[in-house]
GROMACS .gro file of C-alpha atoms in nm:
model
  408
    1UNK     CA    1   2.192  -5.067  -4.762
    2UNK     CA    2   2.356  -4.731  -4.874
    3UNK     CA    3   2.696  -4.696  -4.973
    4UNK     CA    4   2.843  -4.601  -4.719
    5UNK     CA    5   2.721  -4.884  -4.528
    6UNK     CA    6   2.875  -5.132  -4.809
    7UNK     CA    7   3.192  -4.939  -4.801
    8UNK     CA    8   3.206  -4.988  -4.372
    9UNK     CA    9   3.118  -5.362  -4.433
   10UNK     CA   10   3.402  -5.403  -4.654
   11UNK     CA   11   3.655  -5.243  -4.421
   12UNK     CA   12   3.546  -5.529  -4.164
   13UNK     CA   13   3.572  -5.747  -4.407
   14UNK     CA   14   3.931  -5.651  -4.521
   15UNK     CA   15   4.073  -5.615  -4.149
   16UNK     CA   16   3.940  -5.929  -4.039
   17UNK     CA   17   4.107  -6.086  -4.323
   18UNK     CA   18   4.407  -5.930  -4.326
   19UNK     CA   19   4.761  -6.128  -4.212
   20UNK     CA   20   4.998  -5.962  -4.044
   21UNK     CA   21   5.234  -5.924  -4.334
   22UNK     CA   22   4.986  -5.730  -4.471
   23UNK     CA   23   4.929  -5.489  -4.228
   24UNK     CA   24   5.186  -5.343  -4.100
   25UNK     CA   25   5.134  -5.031  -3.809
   26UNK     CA   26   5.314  -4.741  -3.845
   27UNK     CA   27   5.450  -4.740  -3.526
   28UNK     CA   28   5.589  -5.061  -3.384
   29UNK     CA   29   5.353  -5.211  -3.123
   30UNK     CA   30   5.056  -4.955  -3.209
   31UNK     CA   31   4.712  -5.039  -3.367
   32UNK     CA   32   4.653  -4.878  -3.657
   33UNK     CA   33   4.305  -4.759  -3.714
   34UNK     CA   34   4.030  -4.824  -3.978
   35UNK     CA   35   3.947  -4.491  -4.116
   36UNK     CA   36   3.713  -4.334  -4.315
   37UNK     CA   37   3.628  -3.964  -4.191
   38UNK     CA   38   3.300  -4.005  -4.410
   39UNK     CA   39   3.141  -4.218  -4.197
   40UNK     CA   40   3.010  -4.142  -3.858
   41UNK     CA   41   2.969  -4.327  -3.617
   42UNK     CA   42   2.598  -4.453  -3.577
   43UNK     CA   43   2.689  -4.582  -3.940
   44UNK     CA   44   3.022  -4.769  -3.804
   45UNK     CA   45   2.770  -4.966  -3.541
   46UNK     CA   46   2.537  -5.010  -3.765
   47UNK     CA   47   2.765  -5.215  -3.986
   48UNK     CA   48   2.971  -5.333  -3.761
   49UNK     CA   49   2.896  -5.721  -3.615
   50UNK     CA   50   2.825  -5.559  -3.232
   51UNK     CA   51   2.431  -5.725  -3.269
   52UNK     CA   52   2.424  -5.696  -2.933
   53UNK     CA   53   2.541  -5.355  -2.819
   54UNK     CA   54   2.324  -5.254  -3.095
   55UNK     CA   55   2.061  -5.377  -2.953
   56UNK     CA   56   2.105  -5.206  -2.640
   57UNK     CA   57   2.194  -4.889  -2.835
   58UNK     CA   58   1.849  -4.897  -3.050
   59UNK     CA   59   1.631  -4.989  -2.722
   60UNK     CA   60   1.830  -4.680  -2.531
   61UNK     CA   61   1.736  -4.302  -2.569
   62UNK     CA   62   2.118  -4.285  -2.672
   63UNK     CA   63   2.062  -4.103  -3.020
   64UNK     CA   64   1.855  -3.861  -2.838
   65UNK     CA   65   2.132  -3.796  -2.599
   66UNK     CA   66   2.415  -3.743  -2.826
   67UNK     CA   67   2.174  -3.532  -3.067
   68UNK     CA   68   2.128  -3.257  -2.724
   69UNK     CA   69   2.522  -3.280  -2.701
   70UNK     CA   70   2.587  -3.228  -3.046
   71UNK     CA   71   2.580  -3.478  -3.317
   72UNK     CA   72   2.958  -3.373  -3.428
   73UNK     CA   73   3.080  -3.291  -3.101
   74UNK     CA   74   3.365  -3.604  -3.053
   75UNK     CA   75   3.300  -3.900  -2.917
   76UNK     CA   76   3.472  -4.245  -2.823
   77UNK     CA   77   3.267  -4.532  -2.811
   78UNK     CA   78   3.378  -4.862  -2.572
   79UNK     CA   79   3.193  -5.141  -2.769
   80UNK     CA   80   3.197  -5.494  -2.591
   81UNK     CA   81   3.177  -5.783  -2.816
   82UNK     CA   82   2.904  -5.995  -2.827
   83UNK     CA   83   3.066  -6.254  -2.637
   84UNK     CA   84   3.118  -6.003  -2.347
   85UNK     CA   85   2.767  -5.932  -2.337
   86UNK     CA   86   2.668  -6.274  -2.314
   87UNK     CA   87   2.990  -6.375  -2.046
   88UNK     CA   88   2.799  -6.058  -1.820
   89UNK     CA   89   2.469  -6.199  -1.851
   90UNK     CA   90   2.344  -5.952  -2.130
   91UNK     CA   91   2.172  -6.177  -2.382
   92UNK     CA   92   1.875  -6.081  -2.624
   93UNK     CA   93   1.605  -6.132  -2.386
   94UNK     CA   94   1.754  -5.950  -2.095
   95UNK     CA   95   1.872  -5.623  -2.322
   96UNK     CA   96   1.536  -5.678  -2.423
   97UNK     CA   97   1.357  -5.653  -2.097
   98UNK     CA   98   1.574  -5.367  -1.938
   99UNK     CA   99   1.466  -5.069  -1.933
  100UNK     CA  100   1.586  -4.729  -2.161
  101UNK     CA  101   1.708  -4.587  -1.866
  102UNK     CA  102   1.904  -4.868  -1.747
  103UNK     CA  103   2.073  -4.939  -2.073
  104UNK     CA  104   2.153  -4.529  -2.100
  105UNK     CA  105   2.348  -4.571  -1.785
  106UNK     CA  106   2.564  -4.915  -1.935
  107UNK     CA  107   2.594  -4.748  -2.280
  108UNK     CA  108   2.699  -4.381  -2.132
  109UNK     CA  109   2.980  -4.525  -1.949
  110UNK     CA  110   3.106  -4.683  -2.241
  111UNK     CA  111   3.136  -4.319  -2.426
  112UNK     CA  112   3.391  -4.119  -2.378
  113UNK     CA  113   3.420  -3.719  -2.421
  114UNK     CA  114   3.692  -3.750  -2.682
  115UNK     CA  115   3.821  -3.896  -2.971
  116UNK     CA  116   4.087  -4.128  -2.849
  117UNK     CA  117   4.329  -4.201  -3.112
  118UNK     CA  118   4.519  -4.495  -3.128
  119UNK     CA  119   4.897  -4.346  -3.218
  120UNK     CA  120   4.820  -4.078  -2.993
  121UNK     CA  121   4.770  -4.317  -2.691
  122UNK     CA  122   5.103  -4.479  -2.783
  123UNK     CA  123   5.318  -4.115  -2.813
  124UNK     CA  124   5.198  -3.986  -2.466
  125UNK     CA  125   5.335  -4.288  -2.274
  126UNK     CA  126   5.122  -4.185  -2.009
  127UNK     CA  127   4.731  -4.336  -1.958
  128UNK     CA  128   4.482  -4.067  -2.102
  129UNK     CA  129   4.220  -3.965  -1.898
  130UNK     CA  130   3.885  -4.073  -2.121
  131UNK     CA  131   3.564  -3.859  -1.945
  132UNK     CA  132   3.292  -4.058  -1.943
  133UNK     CA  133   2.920  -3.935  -2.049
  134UNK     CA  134   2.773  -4.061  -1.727
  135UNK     CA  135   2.758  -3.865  -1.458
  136UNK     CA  136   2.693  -3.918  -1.070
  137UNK     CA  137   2.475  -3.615  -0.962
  138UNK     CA  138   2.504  -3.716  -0.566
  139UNK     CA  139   2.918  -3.643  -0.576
  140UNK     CA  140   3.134  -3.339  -0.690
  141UNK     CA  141   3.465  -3.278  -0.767
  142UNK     CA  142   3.731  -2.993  -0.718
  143UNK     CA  143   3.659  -2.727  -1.013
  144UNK     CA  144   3.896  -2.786  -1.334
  145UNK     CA  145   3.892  -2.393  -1.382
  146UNK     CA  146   3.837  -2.298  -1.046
  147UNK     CA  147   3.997  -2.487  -0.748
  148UNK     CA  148   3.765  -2.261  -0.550
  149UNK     CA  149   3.443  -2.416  -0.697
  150UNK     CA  150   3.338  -2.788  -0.789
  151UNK     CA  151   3.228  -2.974  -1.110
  152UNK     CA  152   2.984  -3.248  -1.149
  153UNK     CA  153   3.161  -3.641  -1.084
  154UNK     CA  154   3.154  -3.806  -1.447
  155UNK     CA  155   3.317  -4.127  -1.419
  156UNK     CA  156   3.656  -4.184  -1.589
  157UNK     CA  157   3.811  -4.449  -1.806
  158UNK     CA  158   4.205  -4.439  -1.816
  159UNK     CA  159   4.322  -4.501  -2.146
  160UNK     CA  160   4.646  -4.651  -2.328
  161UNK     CA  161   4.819  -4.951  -2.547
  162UNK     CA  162   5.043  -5.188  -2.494
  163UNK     CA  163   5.145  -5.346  -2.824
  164UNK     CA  164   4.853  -5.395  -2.974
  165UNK     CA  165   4.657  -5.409  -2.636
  166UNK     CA  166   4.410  -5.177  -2.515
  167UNK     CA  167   4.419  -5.090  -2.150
  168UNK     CA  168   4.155  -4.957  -1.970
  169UNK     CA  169   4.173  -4.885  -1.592
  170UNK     CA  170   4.530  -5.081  -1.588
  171UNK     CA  171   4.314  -5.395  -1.746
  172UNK     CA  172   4.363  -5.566  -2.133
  173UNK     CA  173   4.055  -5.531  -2.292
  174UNK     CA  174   4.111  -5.607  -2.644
  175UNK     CA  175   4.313  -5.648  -2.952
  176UNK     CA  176   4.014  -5.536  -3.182
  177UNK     CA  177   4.159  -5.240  -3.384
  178UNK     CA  178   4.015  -4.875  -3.413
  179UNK     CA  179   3.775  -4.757  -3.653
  180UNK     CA  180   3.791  -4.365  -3.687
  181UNK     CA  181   3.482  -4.171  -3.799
  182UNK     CA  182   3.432  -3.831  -3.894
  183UNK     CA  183   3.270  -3.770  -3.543
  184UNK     CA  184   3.464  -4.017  -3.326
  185UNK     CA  185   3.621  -4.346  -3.250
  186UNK     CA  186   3.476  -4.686  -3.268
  187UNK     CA  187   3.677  -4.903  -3.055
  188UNK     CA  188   3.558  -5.249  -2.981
  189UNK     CA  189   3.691  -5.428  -2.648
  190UNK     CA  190   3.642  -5.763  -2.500
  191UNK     CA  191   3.475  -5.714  -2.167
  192UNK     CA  192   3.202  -5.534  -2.033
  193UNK     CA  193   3.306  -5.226  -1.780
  194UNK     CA  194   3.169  -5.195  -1.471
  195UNK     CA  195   3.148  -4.851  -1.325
  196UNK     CA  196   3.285  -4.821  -1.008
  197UNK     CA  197   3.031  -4.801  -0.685
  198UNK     CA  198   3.220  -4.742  -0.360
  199UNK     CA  199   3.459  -4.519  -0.204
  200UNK     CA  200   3.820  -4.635  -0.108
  201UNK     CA  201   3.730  -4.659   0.218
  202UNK     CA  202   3.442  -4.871   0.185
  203UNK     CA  203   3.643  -5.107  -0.057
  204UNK     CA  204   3.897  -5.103   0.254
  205UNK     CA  205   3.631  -5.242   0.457
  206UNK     CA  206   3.487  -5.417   0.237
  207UNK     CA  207   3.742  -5.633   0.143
  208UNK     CA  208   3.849  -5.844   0.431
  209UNK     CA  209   4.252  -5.794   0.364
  210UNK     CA  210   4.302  -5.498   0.471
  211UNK     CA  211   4.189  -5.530   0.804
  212UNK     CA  212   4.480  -5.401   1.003
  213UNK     CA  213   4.546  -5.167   0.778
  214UNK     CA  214   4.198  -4.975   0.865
  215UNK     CA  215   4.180  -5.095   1.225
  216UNK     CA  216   4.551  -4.926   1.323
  217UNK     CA  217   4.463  -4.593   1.154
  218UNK     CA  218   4.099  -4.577   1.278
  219UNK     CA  219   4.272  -4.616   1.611
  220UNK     CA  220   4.520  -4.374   1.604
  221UNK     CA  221   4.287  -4.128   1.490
  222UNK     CA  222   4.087  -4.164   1.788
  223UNK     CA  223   4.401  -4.168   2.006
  224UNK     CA  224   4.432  -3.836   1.886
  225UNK     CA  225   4.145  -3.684   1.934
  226UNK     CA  226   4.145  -3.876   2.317
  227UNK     CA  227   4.520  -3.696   2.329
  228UNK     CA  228   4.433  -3.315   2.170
  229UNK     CA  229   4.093  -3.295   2.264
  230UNK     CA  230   3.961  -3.082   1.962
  231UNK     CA  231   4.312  -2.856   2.025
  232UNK     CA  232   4.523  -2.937   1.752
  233UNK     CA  233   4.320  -3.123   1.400
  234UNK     CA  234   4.472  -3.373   1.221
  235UNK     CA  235   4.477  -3.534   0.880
  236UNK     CA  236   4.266  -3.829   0.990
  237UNK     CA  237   4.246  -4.186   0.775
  238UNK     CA  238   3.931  -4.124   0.599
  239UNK     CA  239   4.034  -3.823   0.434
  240UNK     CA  240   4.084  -3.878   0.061
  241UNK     CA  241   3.955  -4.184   0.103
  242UNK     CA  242   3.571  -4.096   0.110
  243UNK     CA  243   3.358  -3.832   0.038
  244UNK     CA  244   3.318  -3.517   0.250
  245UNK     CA  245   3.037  -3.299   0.209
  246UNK     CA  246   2.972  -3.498  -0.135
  247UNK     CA  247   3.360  -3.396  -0.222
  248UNK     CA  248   3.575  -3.644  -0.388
  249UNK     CA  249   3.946  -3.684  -0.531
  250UNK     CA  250   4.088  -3.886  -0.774
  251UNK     CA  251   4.408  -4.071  -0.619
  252UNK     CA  252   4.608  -4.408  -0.555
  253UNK     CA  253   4.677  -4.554  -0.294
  254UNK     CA  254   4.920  -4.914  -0.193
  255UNK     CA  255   4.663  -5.095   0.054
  256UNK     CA  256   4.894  -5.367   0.302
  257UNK     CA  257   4.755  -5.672   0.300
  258UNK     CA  258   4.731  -5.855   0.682
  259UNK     CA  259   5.005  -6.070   0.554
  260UNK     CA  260   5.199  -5.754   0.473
  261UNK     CA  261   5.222  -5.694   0.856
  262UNK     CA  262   5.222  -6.022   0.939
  263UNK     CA  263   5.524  -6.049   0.751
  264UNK     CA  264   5.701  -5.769   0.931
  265UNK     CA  265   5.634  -5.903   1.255
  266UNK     CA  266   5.305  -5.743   1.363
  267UNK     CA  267   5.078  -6.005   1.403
  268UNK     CA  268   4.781  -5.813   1.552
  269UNK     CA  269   4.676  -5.419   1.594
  270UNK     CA  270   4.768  -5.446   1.956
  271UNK     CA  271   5.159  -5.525   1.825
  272UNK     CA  272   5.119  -5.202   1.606
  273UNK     CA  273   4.966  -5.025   1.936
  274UNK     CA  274   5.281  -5.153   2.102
  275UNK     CA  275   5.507  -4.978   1.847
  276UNK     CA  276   5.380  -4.613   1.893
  277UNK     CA  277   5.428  -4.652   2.250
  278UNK     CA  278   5.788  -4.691   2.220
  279UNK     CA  279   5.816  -4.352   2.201
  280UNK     CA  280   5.632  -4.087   2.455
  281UNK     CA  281   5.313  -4.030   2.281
  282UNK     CA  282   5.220  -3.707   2.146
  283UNK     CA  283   4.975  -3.456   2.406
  284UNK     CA  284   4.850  -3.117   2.425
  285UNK     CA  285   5.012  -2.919   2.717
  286UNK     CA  286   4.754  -2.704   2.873
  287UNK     CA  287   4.966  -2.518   3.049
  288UNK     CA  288   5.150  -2.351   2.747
  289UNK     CA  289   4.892  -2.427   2.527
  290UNK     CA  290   5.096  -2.623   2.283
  291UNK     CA  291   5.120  -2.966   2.123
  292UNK     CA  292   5.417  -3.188   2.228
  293UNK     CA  293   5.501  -3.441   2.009
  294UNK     CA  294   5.431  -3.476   1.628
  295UNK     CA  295   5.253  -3.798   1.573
  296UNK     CA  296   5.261  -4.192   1.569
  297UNK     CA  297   5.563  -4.459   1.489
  298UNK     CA  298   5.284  -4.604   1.290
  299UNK     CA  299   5.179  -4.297   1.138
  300UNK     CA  300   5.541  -4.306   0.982
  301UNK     CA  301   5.523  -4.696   0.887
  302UNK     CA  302   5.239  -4.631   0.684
  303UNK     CA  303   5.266  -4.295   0.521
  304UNK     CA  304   5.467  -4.457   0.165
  305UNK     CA  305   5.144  -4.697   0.114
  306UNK     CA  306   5.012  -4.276   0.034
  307UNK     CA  307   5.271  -4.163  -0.138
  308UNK     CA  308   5.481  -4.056   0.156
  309UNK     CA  309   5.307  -3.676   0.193
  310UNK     CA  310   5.338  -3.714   0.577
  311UNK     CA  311   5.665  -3.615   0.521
  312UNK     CA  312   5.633  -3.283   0.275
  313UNK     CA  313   5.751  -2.963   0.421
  314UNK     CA  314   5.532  -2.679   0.502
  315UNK     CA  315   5.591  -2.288   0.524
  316UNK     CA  316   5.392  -2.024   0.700
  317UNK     CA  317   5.138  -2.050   0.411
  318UNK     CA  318   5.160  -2.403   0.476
  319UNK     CA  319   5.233  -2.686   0.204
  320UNK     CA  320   5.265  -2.695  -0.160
  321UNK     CA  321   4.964  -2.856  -0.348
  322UNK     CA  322   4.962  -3.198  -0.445
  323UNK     CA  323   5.013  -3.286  -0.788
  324UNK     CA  324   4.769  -3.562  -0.904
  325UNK     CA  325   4.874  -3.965  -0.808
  326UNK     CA  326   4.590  -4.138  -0.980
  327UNK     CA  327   4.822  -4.396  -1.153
  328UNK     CA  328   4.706  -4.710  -1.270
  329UNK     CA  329   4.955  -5.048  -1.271
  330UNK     CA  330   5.060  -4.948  -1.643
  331UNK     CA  331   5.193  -4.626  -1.516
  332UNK     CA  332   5.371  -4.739  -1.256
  333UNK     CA  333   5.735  -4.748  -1.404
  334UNK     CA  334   6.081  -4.547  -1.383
  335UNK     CA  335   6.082  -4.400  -1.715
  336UNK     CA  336   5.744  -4.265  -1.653
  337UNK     CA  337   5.764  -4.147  -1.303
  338UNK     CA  338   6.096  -4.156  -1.177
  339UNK     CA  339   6.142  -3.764  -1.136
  340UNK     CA  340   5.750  -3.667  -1.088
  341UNK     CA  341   5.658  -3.452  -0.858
  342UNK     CA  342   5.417  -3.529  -0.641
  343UNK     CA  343   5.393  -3.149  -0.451
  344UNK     CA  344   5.410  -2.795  -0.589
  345UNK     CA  345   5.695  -2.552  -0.464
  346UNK     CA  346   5.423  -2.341  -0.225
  347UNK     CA  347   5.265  -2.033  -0.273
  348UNK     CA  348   5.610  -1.826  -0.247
  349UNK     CA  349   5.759  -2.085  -0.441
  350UNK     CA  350   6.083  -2.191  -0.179
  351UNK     CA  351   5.915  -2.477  -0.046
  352UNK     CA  352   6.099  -2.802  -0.157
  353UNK     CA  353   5.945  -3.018  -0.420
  354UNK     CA  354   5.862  -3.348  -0.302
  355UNK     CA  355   5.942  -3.566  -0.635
  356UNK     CA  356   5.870  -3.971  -0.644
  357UNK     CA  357   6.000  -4.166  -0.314
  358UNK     CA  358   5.995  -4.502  -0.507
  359UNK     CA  359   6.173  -4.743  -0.760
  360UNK     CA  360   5.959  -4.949  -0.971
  361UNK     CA  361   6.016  -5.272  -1.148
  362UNK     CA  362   5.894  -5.590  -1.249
  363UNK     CA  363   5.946  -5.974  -1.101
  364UNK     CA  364   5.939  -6.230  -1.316
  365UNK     CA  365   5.582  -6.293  -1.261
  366UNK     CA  366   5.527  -5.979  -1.453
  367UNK     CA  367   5.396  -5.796  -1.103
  368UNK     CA  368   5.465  -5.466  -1.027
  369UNK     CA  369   5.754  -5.410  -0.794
  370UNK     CA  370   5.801  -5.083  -0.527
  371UNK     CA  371   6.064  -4.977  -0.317
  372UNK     CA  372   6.104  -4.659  -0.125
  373UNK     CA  373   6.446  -4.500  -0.281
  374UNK     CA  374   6.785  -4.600  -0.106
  375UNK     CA  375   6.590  -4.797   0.149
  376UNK     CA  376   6.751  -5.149   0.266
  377UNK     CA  377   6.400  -5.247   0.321
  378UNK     CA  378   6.248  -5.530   0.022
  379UNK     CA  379   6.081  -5.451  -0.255
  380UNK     CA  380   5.656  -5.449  -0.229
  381UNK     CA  381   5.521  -5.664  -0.516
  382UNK     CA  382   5.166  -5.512  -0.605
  383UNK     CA  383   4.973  -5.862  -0.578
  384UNK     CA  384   4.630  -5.704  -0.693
  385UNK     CA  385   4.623  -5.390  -0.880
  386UNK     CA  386   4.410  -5.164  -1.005
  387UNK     CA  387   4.108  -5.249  -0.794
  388UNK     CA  388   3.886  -4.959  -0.930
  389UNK     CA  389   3.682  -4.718  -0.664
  390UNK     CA  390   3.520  -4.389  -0.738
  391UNK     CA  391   3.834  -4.224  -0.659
  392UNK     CA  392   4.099  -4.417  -0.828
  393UNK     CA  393   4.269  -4.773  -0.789
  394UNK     CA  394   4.397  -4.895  -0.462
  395UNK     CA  395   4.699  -5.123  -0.517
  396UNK     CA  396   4.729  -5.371  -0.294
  397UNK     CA  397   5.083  -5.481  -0.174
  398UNK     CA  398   5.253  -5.766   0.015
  399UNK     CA  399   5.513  -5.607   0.214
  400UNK     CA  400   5.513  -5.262   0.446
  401UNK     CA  401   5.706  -4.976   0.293
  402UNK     CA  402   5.888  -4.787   0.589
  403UNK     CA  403   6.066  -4.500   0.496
  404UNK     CA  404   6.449  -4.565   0.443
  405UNK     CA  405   6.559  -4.503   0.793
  406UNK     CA  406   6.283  -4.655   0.986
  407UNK     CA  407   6.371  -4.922   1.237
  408UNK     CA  408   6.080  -5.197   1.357
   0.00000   0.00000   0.00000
């Protein structure tokens, strides 16, 4: 063994040994990294105890990979313990019997783009957005230089610490601390991640609670087109929610449970039906070639569990852009969000900006809390969150959010 393998044993050594009176972090709360910036990082897992996410790594065409990207180009590598490996099902023999390419797709998502530091994580507040090295070739996304164009999907891991937690997609992961190398971070966590495979939509469907939820919106769609006849378009459910013309965007959204409507009184779709049809419905007058009416009572019910963008204001260029809302359940809190904005001013710049509608919290079971802002309506407790989809996390909630003046 060289020396600079000895000298990377050693630091394992030394942190695993180490009390906590004798390691103090700088900042309160934060991990504070191994370092040595002589050391990269196919030296760090070398050393380190990972046998088995070695193992994977030696059987992969990972060195290969990295060596076409640049062997000092930065890097952050996800490392699951052995334990996590073995709690997924990935012992010797099966790491052993899967093939390169398989284990290139596992170990890819696991490395990140960047060097994630630490200290850095803690001073933004914020989750970082860690790019992933695998890549789905079947989606695309809107262009990062040019909104006009689209980049290839590479799957994201959204980054931060809580104490000396590390969070990834909203989830703990690990208490493990850093190790920084000279071309990256070695960051060891406790489970194994699984990349995301469906759309929100199809998690929707999928997962047997939000049945309403998709039924009422599927159906109002349709009453629309029954109603406008191809006329007048409309921002139908789907959109958003699944891919269009292999198209996606990263979002949030708070799903309703059944019991969410259940609890406001709506024990079927047909009660929901019955609720846009207190009101004359909306229709396209063929004789002056117009649309009369604006939408659905339920259309309004709903439109907080998106972030309440029914409501933003348009001009004759039409609305401002929407700021991003891919927020996991860590960044879901006043001090982060209170006074975001959620939509751009317009292209002339005099539309209003539509900032947060909602007051966050916590209950004492350490859930999430929502309310829209000077609403009498209760608080929505998030009772899943951050159920990961190729877009982003839906949320899923246990109470409607109506918008402060709506009456049901």
């Amino acid at each position: 063994m060289n020396l600079k393998l000895i000298a990377i044993c050693l630091l394992f050594v030394t942190l695993a040994s180490c009390r906590k009176a004798e390691f103090q972090p700088e900042v309160e709360g934060v991990q504070v990294p191994a370092e040595d910036l002589t050391i990269t990082l196919n030296e760090v897992l070398e050393a380190s105890p990972y046998t088995l996410f070695k193992a994977a790594w030696k059987r992969s065409t990972m060195n290969s990979i990295l060596e076409k990207r640049g062997n000092n180009t930065p890097l952050t590598l996800l490392v699951p313990s052995d334990a996590a490996f073995i709690a997924d099902g990935m012992t010797l023999e099966v790491i052993n019997n899967t093939s390169p390419e398989l284990l290139d797709s596992l170990l890819l998502y696991h490395a990140l783009s960047i060097a994630v530091n630490p200290k850095d994580l803690s001073e933004r507040g914020e989750n970082t957005i860690g790019i992933s090295l695998l890549e789905n070739t079947y989606i695309k996304v809107k262009g990062y230089d040019n909104q006009y164009q689209t980049d290839p999907y590479f799957y994201r891991q959204y980054i931060n610490v809580s104490g000396n937690e590390l969070l990834i997609n909203g989830k703990k992961s690990g208490s493990a601390a850093a190790t920084l190398a000279k071309n990256g971070t070695f960051w060891p966590i406790d489970h194994v991640l699984k990349k995301p495979e469906k759309t929100m939509l199809q998690a929707l469907q999928d997962d047997g609670r939000f049945g309403m939820y998709v039924e009422i919106m599927t159906k109002t769609d349709m009453l629309w087109d029954e109603a406008m006849m191809g006329a007048v378009d409309r921002d139908r459910f789907p959109k958003g929610l699944s891919i269009d013309y292999n198209y996606l965007v990263f979002k949030s959204i708070f799903a309703p449970t059944d019991e969410a409507f259940h609890q406001a009184g709506f024990k079927t779709v047909d009660d929901l039906m019955a609720l846009n049809h207190r009101n004359p419905l909306p229709y396209f007058d063929w004789d002056t070639y117009e649309q009369v009416g604006t939408g659905y009572a339920t259309d309004t019910l709903l439109a907080m569990h998106r972030w309440g963008r029914l409501f933003k204001e348009k001009d004759g260029w039409g609305p401002g852009d929407d700021n991003p809302d891919s927020f996991y359940s860590n960044d879901l809190n006043n001090k982060l969000l209170s006074d975001y904005a959620l939509t751009t001013s317009g292209y002339t710049g005099t539309i209003p900006i539509m900032y947060m509608p909602f007051d966050f919290g916590k209950n004492e079971a350490g859930q999430v809390t929502l309310k829209v802002k000077s609403s009498t309506h209760s608080a929505a407790t998030i009772v899943e969150g951050d159920i990961n989809t190729l877009m982003g996390p839906i949320h899923a909630v246990n109470r409607l959010m109506p918008p402060k003046d709506f009456k049901f």
